[in-house]
XYZ file of C-alpha atoms in Angstrom:
649
model
C 8.336 -36.951 -74.338
C 8.036 -36.781 -70.580
C 4.458 -37.763 -69.549
C 3.518 -36.497 -66.095
C 0.653 -35.261 -63.964
C 0.798 -31.786 -62.435
C -1.551 -31.449 -59.458
C -3.212 -28.018 -59.770
C -5.880 -28.449 -57.047
C -6.429 -30.645 -54.026
C -4.348 -31.903 -51.070
C -1.224 -32.521 -53.223
C -1.344 -29.218 -55.085
C 1.811 -28.227 -57.076
C 3.168 -31.814 -56.959
C 4.459 -33.280 -60.263
C 4.005 -37.060 -60.678
C 5.965 -38.819 -63.498
C 3.972 -41.515 -65.332
C 5.743 -44.856 -66.005
C 5.276 -47.093 -69.030
C 2.299 -49.438 -68.756
C -0.502 -48.902 -66.253
C -0.806 -46.604 -63.231
C -3.814 -46.290 -60.938
C -5.111 -43.186 -59.195
C -7.045 -43.436 -55.924
C -7.267 -43.015 -52.165
C -5.568 -46.353 -51.416
C -1.822 -45.851 -50.610
C -1.061 -48.815 -52.893
C -1.928 -46.687 -55.959
C 0.921 -45.145 -57.935
C -0.907 -41.814 -57.648
C -2.203 -41.929 -54.058
C -4.591 -39.052 -53.293
C -5.431 -38.226 -49.665
C -8.925 -37.054 -50.531
C -12.161 -38.526 -49.040
C -14.072 -37.652 -52.229
C -11.786 -39.953 -54.271
C -12.535 -43.704 -54.472
C -9.979 -46.251 -53.249
C -9.230 -47.117 -56.899
C -10.621 -44.199 -58.857
C -9.191 -44.392 -62.384
C -6.497 -46.062 -64.488
C -3.874 -44.457 -66.737
C -2.446 -46.733 -69.475
C 0.461 -45.721 -71.733
C 0.782 -47.414 -75.119
C 4.105 -48.186 -76.840
C 3.491 -45.382 -79.335
C 3.362 -42.891 -76.442
C -0.398 -42.364 -76.362
C -2.102 -42.443 -72.971
C -5.650 -43.528 -72.155
C -7.580 -42.834 -68.947
C -10.285 -45.233 -67.742
C -12.727 -44.663 -64.887
C -12.859 -47.636 -62.479
C -16.551 -47.233 -61.556
C -15.604 -44.526 -59.055
C -18.148 -42.995 -56.708
C -17.872 -39.419 -58.017
C -16.715 -40.162 -61.572
C -13.715 -39.021 -63.579
C -13.883 -35.764 -65.539
C -11.662 -34.741 -68.453
C -11.922 -31.066 -69.352
C -15.146 -30.860 -67.383
C -16.856 -33.849 -69.053
C -17.497 -37.179 -67.311
C -15.730 -40.020 -69.158
C -15.483 -43.788 -68.963
C -12.520 -44.075 -71.352
C -10.668 -41.228 -73.012
C -7.433 -40.727 -74.953
C -5.506 -37.899 -73.329
C -3.809 -34.994 -75.058
C -1.178 -32.609 -73.778
C -2.832 -30.033 -71.503
C -5.965 -32.068 -70.689
C -7.427 -31.375 -67.234
C -8.387 -34.441 -65.165
C -10.660 -34.068 -62.109
C -11.113 -36.799 -59.481
C -13.108 -35.607 -56.482
C -11.523 -32.396 -55.168
C -8.176 -33.127 -56.872
C -7.415 -31.762 -60.346
C -4.456 -32.878 -62.496
C -2.956 -31.456 -65.662
C -1.707 -34.101 -68.112
C 1.575 -32.906 -69.629
C 3.691 -34.566 -72.300
C 5.688 -31.906 -74.057
C 8.577 -30.082 -72.429
C 7.557 -26.480 -72.015
C 9.992 -23.611 -71.847
C 10.209 -22.139 -68.425
C 9.003 -18.580 -68.243
C 11.615 -15.903 -68.560
C 12.097 -14.164 -65.209
C 10.661 -10.671 -65.048
C 13.087 -7.865 -65.726
C 13.596 -4.927 -63.414
C 11.933 -1.640 -64.348
C 13.779 1.638 -64.107
C 12.382 4.997 -65.202
C 14.517 7.350 -67.296
C 13.525 10.963 -66.651
C 15.642 12.460 -69.450
C 13.593 14.307 -72.113
C 13.113 12.524 -75.440
C 14.438 14.170 -78.592
C 11.421 13.381 -80.769
C 7.925 12.151 -79.937
C 5.208 10.883 -82.254
C 1.675 10.987 -80.805
C -1.172 8.974 -82.279
C -4.772 8.808 -81.068
C -6.756 5.533 -81.051
C -9.012 6.777 -83.846
C -5.912 7.163 -86.045
C -4.688 3.566 -85.618
C -5.032 1.903 -89.022
C -5.526 -1.606 -87.635
C -8.463 -0.399 -85.543
C -10.157 1.209 -88.552
C -11.665 -1.570 -90.722
C -12.699 0.682 -93.609
C -9.279 2.315 -93.795
C -7.538 -1.050 -93.623
C -9.642 -2.298 -96.520
C -8.626 0.733 -98.611
C -4.940 0.029 -97.942
C -5.204 -3.581 -99.223
C -6.082 -4.727 -102.761
C -9.806 -4.465 -103.354
C -9.882 -7.960 -104.874
C -8.389 -9.615 -101.790
C -10.941 -11.942 -100.119
C -8.574 -12.320 -97.175
C -8.572 -8.545 -96.726
C -12.359 -8.428 -96.671
C -12.500 -11.277 -94.171
C -9.899 -9.613 -91.941
C -11.900 -6.423 -92.153
C -15.057 -8.295 -91.076
C -13.282 -10.064 -88.197
C -11.793 -6.815 -86.946
C -15.193 -5.124 -87.031
C -16.824 -8.044 -85.204
C -14.053 -8.105 -82.608
C -14.469 -4.407 -81.862
C -18.250 -4.664 -81.605
C -18.613 -7.814 -79.499
C -16.129 -6.641 -76.887
C -17.856 -3.284 -76.487
C -21.370 -4.596 -75.672
C -22.390 -5.962 -72.274
C -26.093 -6.665 -72.847
C -26.575 -10.238 -74.089
C -29.549 -9.608 -76.380
C -27.956 -6.553 -77.987
C -24.701 -8.463 -78.423
C -26.431 -11.352 -80.206
C -28.391 -8.972 -82.462
C -25.276 -7.022 -83.470
C -23.295 -10.214 -84.032
C -25.893 -11.728 -86.363
C -26.216 -8.444 -88.287
C -22.443 -8.402 -88.860
C -22.484 -12.066 -89.897
C -25.212 -11.352 -92.481
C -22.871 -8.752 -94.024
C -20.225 -11.375 -94.878
C -22.159 -14.676 -95.155
C -25.119 -15.139 -97.570
C -27.374 -16.603 -94.901
C -31.105 -16.007 -94.857
C -31.530 -16.947 -91.191
C -29.265 -17.237 -88.202
C -29.445 -18.304 -84.574
C -27.150 -18.241 -81.552
C -27.787 -21.137 -79.162
C -26.221 -21.142 -75.707
C -26.177 -23.967 -73.159
C -24.355 -24.905 -69.958
C -22.279 -27.550 -71.746
C -22.323 -30.364 -74.277
C -25.292 -32.648 -73.730
C -27.262 -29.949 -71.917
C -30.447 -28.341 -73.192
C -30.097 -24.895 -74.716
C -30.914 -22.299 -72.079
C -30.654 -19.221 -74.298
C -31.987 -19.000 -77.858
C -31.728 -15.963 -80.131
C -32.615 -15.883 -83.841
C -32.815 -13.287 -86.606
C -33.596 -13.197 -90.314
C -31.591 -11.245 -92.851
C -34.444 -8.877 -93.643
C -35.476 -7.387 -90.315
C -39.223 -6.906 -90.224
C -41.901 -8.782 -88.391
C -40.403 -11.478 -86.129
C -40.427 -14.828 -87.927
C -40.065 -18.380 -86.725
C -36.548 -19.700 -87.341
C -36.412 -23.488 -87.350
C -33.064 -24.878 -86.200
C -32.067 -28.500 -86.667
C -31.569 -29.896 -83.170
C -29.735 -32.865 -84.726
C -27.076 -30.635 -86.286
C -26.721 -28.376 -83.216
C -26.318 -31.353 -80.854
C -23.748 -33.009 -83.136
C -21.688 -29.828 -83.368
C -21.580 -29.468 -79.585
C -21.079 -33.151 -78.788
C -18.183 -33.602 -81.227
C -16.807 -30.025 -81.101
C -16.784 -29.816 -84.907
C -18.048 -27.295 -87.439
C -20.487 -28.568 -90.076
C -20.916 -27.171 -93.583
C -23.684 -28.355 -95.893
C -23.077 -26.793 -99.304
C -26.041 -28.560 -100.949
C -28.267 -30.150 -98.319
C -30.731 -31.952 -100.671
C -27.878 -33.810 -102.377
C -25.854 -34.500 -99.235
C -26.075 -38.097 -98.065
C -25.496 -37.147 -94.438
C -27.945 -34.229 -94.305
C -30.783 -34.991 -96.711
C -32.313 -37.468 -94.270
C -32.582 -34.891 -91.441
C -36.341 -34.312 -91.269
C -36.152 -30.763 -89.883
C -33.939 -29.663 -92.783
C -36.257 -31.224 -95.343
C -39.319 -29.647 -93.709
C -37.710 -26.185 -93.709
C -36.494 -26.570 -97.329
C -32.939 -25.742 -96.298
C -30.572 -25.724 -99.278
C -27.361 -24.798 -97.482
C -26.375 -24.703 -93.802
C -23.453 -23.883 -91.573
C -23.039 -24.541 -87.845
C -19.931 -23.767 -85.757
C -19.273 -24.494 -82.069
C -18.716 -21.863 -79.393
C -16.167 -22.926 -76.792
C -14.401 -21.157 -73.929
C -11.275 -22.797 -72.476
C -12.280 -26.149 -74.048
C -15.756 -25.849 -72.494
C -18.659 -25.949 -74.932
C -21.088 -23.080 -74.388
C -23.192 -23.271 -77.569
C -23.103 -22.831 -81.319
C -23.889 -20.403 -84.164
C -26.340 -21.789 -86.737
C -26.885 -20.331 -90.238
C -28.928 -21.602 -93.166
C -30.244 -20.503 -96.543
C -33.279 -21.627 -98.509
C -32.032 -19.922 -101.693
C -30.170 -22.286 -104.004
C -28.200 -19.357 -105.423
C -26.765 -18.430 -102.014
C -24.765 -21.494 -101.097
C -22.169 -21.495 -98.361
C -18.584 -22.301 -99.341
C -15.544 -23.476 -97.387
C -14.310 -19.887 -97.032
C -17.557 -19.106 -95.160
C -16.890 -22.044 -92.854
C -13.367 -20.794 -92.151
C -14.637 -17.278 -91.519
C -17.441 -18.399 -89.181
C -15.057 -20.594 -87.209
C -12.945 -17.490 -86.645
C -16.036 -15.437 -85.722
C -17.004 -18.096 -83.176
C -13.516 -18.023 -81.671
C -13.621 -14.231 -81.341
C -17.158 -13.953 -79.952
C -17.385 -16.994 -77.630
C -15.804 -15.324 -74.599
C -17.862 -12.155 -75.078
C -21.096 -14.180 -75.314
C -20.188 -16.233 -72.234
C -19.334 -13.113 -70.234
C -22.544 -11.361 -71.299
C -24.603 -14.410 -70.316
C -22.885 -14.647 -66.933
C -23.382 -10.921 -66.371
C -27.084 -11.272 -67.222
C -27.404 -14.156 -64.749
C -25.590 -12.193 -62.043
C -27.828 -9.176 -62.550
C -30.963 -11.345 -62.400
C -29.670 -13.174 -59.320
C -28.768 -9.886 -57.662
C -32.243 -8.532 -58.390
C -33.856 -11.711 -57.022
C -31.778 -11.657 -53.845
C -32.420 -7.941 -53.359
C -36.157 -8.559 -53.694
C -35.987 -11.396 -51.157
C -34.027 -9.229 -48.731
C -36.489 -6.356 -49.108
C -39.385 -8.727 -48.470
C -37.716 -10.219 -45.392
C -36.633 -6.824 -44.054
C -39.906 -5.009 -44.666
C -42.392 -3.863 -42.076
C -45.755 -5.582 -42.468
C -49.098 -4.109 -41.460
C -52.041 -2.094 -42.739
C -53.660 -0.927 -39.492
C -53.898 2.734 -38.417
C -50.765 2.587 -36.232
C -48.637 1.102 -39.020
C -49.960 3.591 -41.550
C -48.692 6.342 -39.268
C -45.283 4.606 -39.153
C -45.157 4.338 -42.956
C -46.051 8.025 -43.351
C -43.331 8.946 -40.854
C -40.708 6.862 -42.700
C -41.705 8.386 -46.047
C -41.228 11.919 -44.683
C -37.994 11.312 -42.776
C -36.125 8.869 -45.085
C -35.025 11.464 -47.697
C -33.542 13.738 -45.012
C -30.205 13.557 -43.178
C -31.727 13.907 -39.701
C -30.641 11.653 -36.836
C -33.502 9.350 -35.789
C -34.093 7.720 -32.392
C -36.366 4.662 -32.619
C -37.881 3.545 -29.323
C -40.082 0.592 -28.512
C -40.247 -2.768 -26.807
C -38.037 -5.670 -27.924
C -39.353 -7.383 -31.028
C -41.383 -4.474 -32.403
C -39.260 -4.075 -35.554
C -36.931 -1.195 -34.690
C -34.136 -2.457 -36.940
C -36.599 -3.033 -39.802
C -37.682 0.598 -39.493
C -34.021 1.683 -39.560
C -33.369 -0.387 -42.695
C -36.462 1.118 -44.331
C -35.092 4.607 -43.610
C -31.753 3.627 -45.176
C -33.270 1.839 -48.179
C -35.481 4.801 -49.134
C -32.835 7.474 -48.597
C -30.219 8.906 -50.990
C -27.723 6.684 -49.118
C -29.630 3.509 -50.074
C -26.786 2.128 -52.212
C -24.159 2.824 -49.538
C -23.308 0.687 -46.478
C -25.758 0.005 -43.653
C -23.660 -0.861 -40.593
C -25.615 -2.253 -37.629
C -23.937 -2.281 -34.202
C -25.516 -3.826 -31.112
C -24.095 -1.805 -28.221
C -25.221 -4.433 -25.687
C -23.664 -7.414 -27.491
C -20.054 -6.163 -27.636
C -17.992 -6.023 -24.406
C -17.209 -2.498 -23.276
C -13.461 -3.184 -23.527
C -13.825 -4.012 -27.244
C -16.600 -1.603 -28.223
C -14.366 1.458 -28.489
C -11.971 -0.295 -30.874
C -14.930 -1.752 -32.779
C -16.586 1.655 -33.204
C -13.592 3.902 -33.777
C -10.856 1.494 -34.916
C -7.262 1.457 -33.707
C -3.759 2.166 -34.894
C -1.064 -0.468 -35.047
C 0.500 -0.965 -31.617
C -2.227 0.983 -29.806
C -2.569 -1.890 -27.322
C -1.459 -5.482 -26.846
C -2.645 -7.528 -29.804
C -3.104 -4.550 -32.151
C -0.699 -5.951 -34.758
C -2.242 -4.056 -37.686
C -4.203 -0.888 -38.236
C -7.968 -1.431 -38.211
C -10.772 0.819 -39.378
C -13.705 1.158 -36.998
C -17.276 0.496 -38.047
C -18.070 4.202 -38.089
C -15.253 4.728 -40.583
C -16.290 1.705 -42.660
C -19.814 3.165 -42.919
C -18.522 6.378 -44.507
C -21.157 7.600 -46.962
C -23.834 5.320 -45.531
C -25.884 4.763 -42.380
C -24.815 3.609 -38.901
C -27.511 1.883 -36.833
C -26.725 1.805 -33.106
C -29.051 -0.726 -31.507
C -29.560 -0.802 -27.723
C -27.996 2.662 -27.468
C -29.277 2.908 -23.899
C -26.646 0.335 -22.844
C -23.713 2.382 -24.158
C -20.991 2.930 -21.536
C -20.688 6.529 -20.169
C -17.118 6.912 -21.483
C -18.227 5.994 -25.003
C -21.236 8.307 -24.759
C -18.822 11.243 -24.640
C -16.951 10.046 -27.738
C -20.174 9.362 -29.644
C -21.367 12.892 -28.817
C -18.244 14.268 -30.499
C -18.911 12.107 -33.574
C -22.418 13.552 -33.836
C -21.200 17.112 -33.358
C -18.070 17.102 -35.527
C -18.696 14.140 -37.874
C -15.177 12.873 -37.261
C -13.593 9.928 -35.430
C -10.211 9.311 -33.877
C -8.843 5.785 -33.784
C -7.606 4.297 -30.525
C -3.936 5.255 -30.381
C -4.388 7.790 -33.184
C -3.224 11.396 -33.145
C -5.446 13.038 -35.762
C -9.200 13.033 -36.424
C -10.681 11.407 -39.542
C -13.649 13.045 -41.239
C -16.627 10.758 -41.926
C -19.921 11.262 -43.720
C -22.578 9.169 -41.983
C -26.217 9.307 -40.994
C -26.916 7.970 -37.504
C -30.004 6.005 -36.511
C -30.253 4.775 -32.918
C -32.686 2.416 -31.227
C -33.454 1.400 -27.656
C -36.077 -0.442 -25.629
C -35.272 1.663 -22.570
C -36.944 4.889 -21.514
C -34.032 7.261 -22.167
C -35.867 10.148 -20.475
C -35.932 8.132 -17.265
C -32.288 7.092 -17.787
C -31.314 10.763 -18.132
C -33.105 11.603 -14.866
C -31.229 8.779 -13.094
C -27.891 9.983 -14.484
C -27.391 6.782 -16.499
C -27.457 8.523 -19.872
C -26.029 11.883 -20.914
C -28.669 14.512 -21.459
C -26.728 16.287 -24.228
C -26.304 12.995 -26.124
C -30.010 12.219 -25.719
C -30.939 15.544 -27.307
C -28.478 14.884 -30.154
C -29.990 11.461 -30.796
C -33.663 12.356 -30.408
C -33.733 14.921 -33.217
C -36.560 12.963 -34.849
C -38.037 10.395 -32.406
C -40.108 7.398 -33.509
C -42.066 5.122 -31.172
C -42.726 1.627 -32.533
C -46.074 0.309 -31.228
C -46.201 -3.067 -29.461
C -48.111 -5.826 -31.225
C -50.919 -5.819 -28.638
C -51.749 -2.253 -29.729
C -52.149 -3.248 -33.369
C -53.956 -6.580 -33.205
C -55.584 -5.883 -36.568
C -52.189 -6.607 -38.193
C -51.802 -10.072 -36.642
C -53.637 -12.005 -39.431
C -51.532 -10.240 -42.094
C -48.300 -10.848 -40.165
C -49.266 -14.480 -39.623
C -49.785 -15.118 -43.333
C -46.506 -13.328 -44.095
C -44.568 -15.559 -41.697
C -46.299 -18.694 -42.991
C -45.056 -17.945 -46.523
C -41.589 -16.962 -45.295
C -40.925 -20.042 -43.172
C -42.629 -22.489 -45.507
C -40.009 -21.521 -48.095
C -37.096 -21.344 -45.659
C -37.861 -24.632 -43.841
C -38.907 -26.546 -46.944
C -42.431 -27.303 -45.723
C -45.862 -26.726 -47.205
C -47.575 -23.424 -46.480
C -50.666 -24.095 -44.375
C -53.840 -22.102 -43.732
C -54.575 -21.035 -40.146
C -57.669 -22.489 -38.497
C -60.298 -20.076 -37.159
C -59.642 -21.116 -33.549
C -55.860 -20.755 -33.930
C -56.160 -17.306 -35.520
C -58.521 -16.191 -32.739
C -55.996 -17.340 -30.135
C -53.187 -15.476 -31.929
C -55.215 -12.261 -32.080
C -56.296 -12.547 -28.454
C -52.790 -13.187 -27.032
C -50.904 -10.278 -25.432
C -47.567 -11.001 -27.198
C -45.027 -9.753 -24.628
C -42.300 -10.608 -27.162
C -44.162 -8.696 -29.895
C -43.620 -9.516 -33.584
C -40.515 -11.596 -32.902
C -42.507 -13.897 -30.608
C -45.266 -14.228 -33.221
C -42.666 -15.080 -35.863
C -41.181 -17.830 -33.682
C -44.651 -19.208 -32.892
C -45.554 -19.493 -36.591
C -42.244 -21.165 -37.478
C -42.777 -23.698 -34.672
C -46.355 -24.387 -35.785
C -45.288 -25.023 -39.388
C -42.428 -27.346 -38.450
C -44.148 -29.253 -35.639
C -47.724 -29.390 -36.986
C -48.894 -32.727 -38.390
C -52.089 -31.728 -40.209
C -52.733 -29.714 -43.389
C -53.819 -26.730 -41.288
C -52.294 -24.855 -38.344
C -54.510 -25.921 -35.452
C -54.891 -24.610 -31.933
C -52.724 -27.381 -30.475
C -49.843 -26.417 -32.817
C -49.446 -23.079 -31.029
C -47.125 -22.512 -28.025
C -48.557 -23.241 -24.592
C -48.304 -19.603 -23.560
C -50.731 -18.676 -26.364
C -53.177 -21.423 -25.373
C -53.202 -20.267 -21.744
C -54.571 -16.845 -22.711
C -58.341 -16.490 -22.213
C -60.205 -17.014 -25.470
C -62.738 -14.482 -26.771
C -66.343 -15.331 -25.980
C -67.393 -15.781 -29.606
C -64.833 -18.535 -30.287
C -65.374 -22.151 -29.291
C -61.883 -23.376 -28.434
C -62.911 -27.023 -28.125
C -63.653 -29.261 -25.184
C -60.086 -30.517 -24.777
C -58.389 -27.107 -24.589
C -61.145 -25.673 -22.424
C -60.832 -28.587 -19.992
C -57.037 -28.289 -19.793
C -57.299 -24.550 -19.161
C -59.941 -25.030 -16.467
C -57.809 -27.714 -14.792
C -54.829 -25.324 -14.684
C -56.984 -22.610 -13.135
C -58.307 -24.953 -10.430
C -54.845 -26.342 -9.588
C -53.439 -22.825 -9.164
C -56.392 -21.656 -7.056
C -56.083 -24.706 -4.770
C -52.303 -24.336 -4.366
C -52.454 -20.607 -3.530
C -55.352 -21.135 -1.142
C -53.504 -24.045 0.528
C -50.397 -21.871 1.093
C -52.541 -18.913 2.242
C -51.265 -16.664 -0.536
C -47.567 -17.645 -0.478
C -46.762 -17.859 -4.189
C -43.292 -19.337 -3.704
C -44.707 -22.274 -1.715
C -47.599 -22.612 -4.173
C -45.087 -22.870 -7.040
C -43.272 -25.579 -5.083
C -46.489 -27.590 -4.677
C -47.204 -27.282 -8.412
C -43.593 -28.113 -9.344
C -43.025 -24.936 -11.404
C -40.794 -21.872 -11.069
C -42.409 -18.890 -9.254
C -41.903 -16.710 -12.342
C -43.762 -19.268 -14.448
C -46.566 -19.350 -11.884
C -46.934 -15.570 -12.101
C -47.066 -15.844 -15.911
C -49.783 -18.502 -15.688
C -51.800 -16.320 -13.323
C -51.501 -13.401 -15.732
C -52.289 -15.436 -18.880
C -55.212 -17.283 -17.311
C -56.696 -14.081 -15.878
C -56.658 -15.398 -12.280
C -55.512 -12.256 -10.487
C -58.987 -11.119 -9.412
C -60.121 -14.656 -8.567
C -57.106 -15.187 -6.277
C -57.711 -11.897 -4.496
C -61.315 -12.907 -3.889
C -60.277 -16.322 -2.501
C -57.673 -14.826 -0.189
C -59.990 -12.000 0.911
C -62.638 -14.575 1.810
C -60.041 -16.263 4.040
C -59.044 -12.881 5.477
C -55.540 -13.150 4.024
C -54.074 -11.303 1.006
C -50.396 -12.131 0.466
C -47.953 -9.401 -0.505
C -46.622 -11.726 -3.198
C -49.798 -11.673 -5.283
C -49.337 -11.439 -9.041
């Protein structure tokens, strides 16, 4: 015997630590025999004690994160060869026996000489994969043969089904063929001691669904102790006749076997019978233990696959909700009708509109509702990537094409093959790259930087810009031929000020979104606050509204979003006549107006000097004048003095 710890995870991975006779401590302190440089490990984490007979016990020393053996937290535990010990981020394998080192792999060489004789057999002809045929080949009286036949059939079935419910139904049906059970259940949990998260039950005679009562006492014992339990005659069994659930259900015979995967308990299979003539025997226990060993991995995989599919569906729903256009006004209905008509086509779309109007959301809606919806959506911001890197980023490069190009790299256009490429801020694309992009649109092929041959790609292009490309073409800043290639189907996204009827709906949408994301309570919007939101001009469009709602939720102190929770720029906007904004806000707004009027009048219309008197930036002063509606009032004041400055807002 050579007791030792093999570190399989953590800072000391792959290190083998021999264990001496007596006691050895494990912890972060360098004085420990097994010193672990790991902040998640306590200074003295656990103790290993070897007895004279060779047995070894592990004891947790009240560590901060606990000591786990084979995934279970322990205080004291006798170790066996192959046990896995976890302390913080470090994982050890306790080894005692000397294991043969693996035989090195042999070299493979193909022999192309023809064979003299070949025997071909199809899978359906393999005897050991044909249970009925195998049974015919063995003596009909052999119980072992029948059991092997049943196990083979179960093995073939359980590893061919992916759906968890179908797998459990088929498994119980096959069990009823070989075990005289009247009822059966498969109980799955996340581990011993955990509540069962998945319950499936069937009766032998499939008809109307019936209630199957399962003894929680028996199921918990099986999982906690990792043992199989057989009750041949429950009423006469001293250990089982006192279990109330068994007495209430009139169970005469029961059988329960654990399901484990890599020494991790995942559940159990429970069978019982209320018929005294159909008693379970030890051979049934042996058979069911084998069935559990065969089906445990398949059940665990099916459960994990079900969880992954549900999680994928949940995340996809969340993404769709977050990346969906919101609105029910006339302008948005026109947008939705446009998207519905254009999405199924392959046409190139040019989306124009101010920043923050939802151009990328419209592009994602086109992709999501198109035949390419399951393929990549590659978004590229032409203004965010330096011109020197954009060409390589779009088209890729060959190895050695330039300094630093150590490996071949596919460009984003090539990565998006089969899907959609979204070019945001296309108006900022460099003239040299405009020529190359035109070729991509015409030929549907790219050539990597440093490459010598074109690569065919299958993409749909959607572009977006907040610039007036018509004006850019007239100024010579954008190629006319590229503009016509991009604007096959143009879409203009309306600014938020042109669809004020959608602001209440958008506001409620953002309240729900950021209440969940920021971990705060969703709040209703006060009448005054909603009126201010609807009345504001929103130069930043939907993005500015989104930021304002997030700020109001996080910074607000009451159970309702009030006027004072909104950004100052929103409060400065003139309120509609039918809304009483409150004495405080009205007084503050009036004070701002009077201060600005006095400063501009004092400087005789010089806005830069007026901003200096007020202690604000000239740009901010112009914004205040615009938001407070002071433009006409200032002109009247200056006209009365016979002076109108050229710097008026």
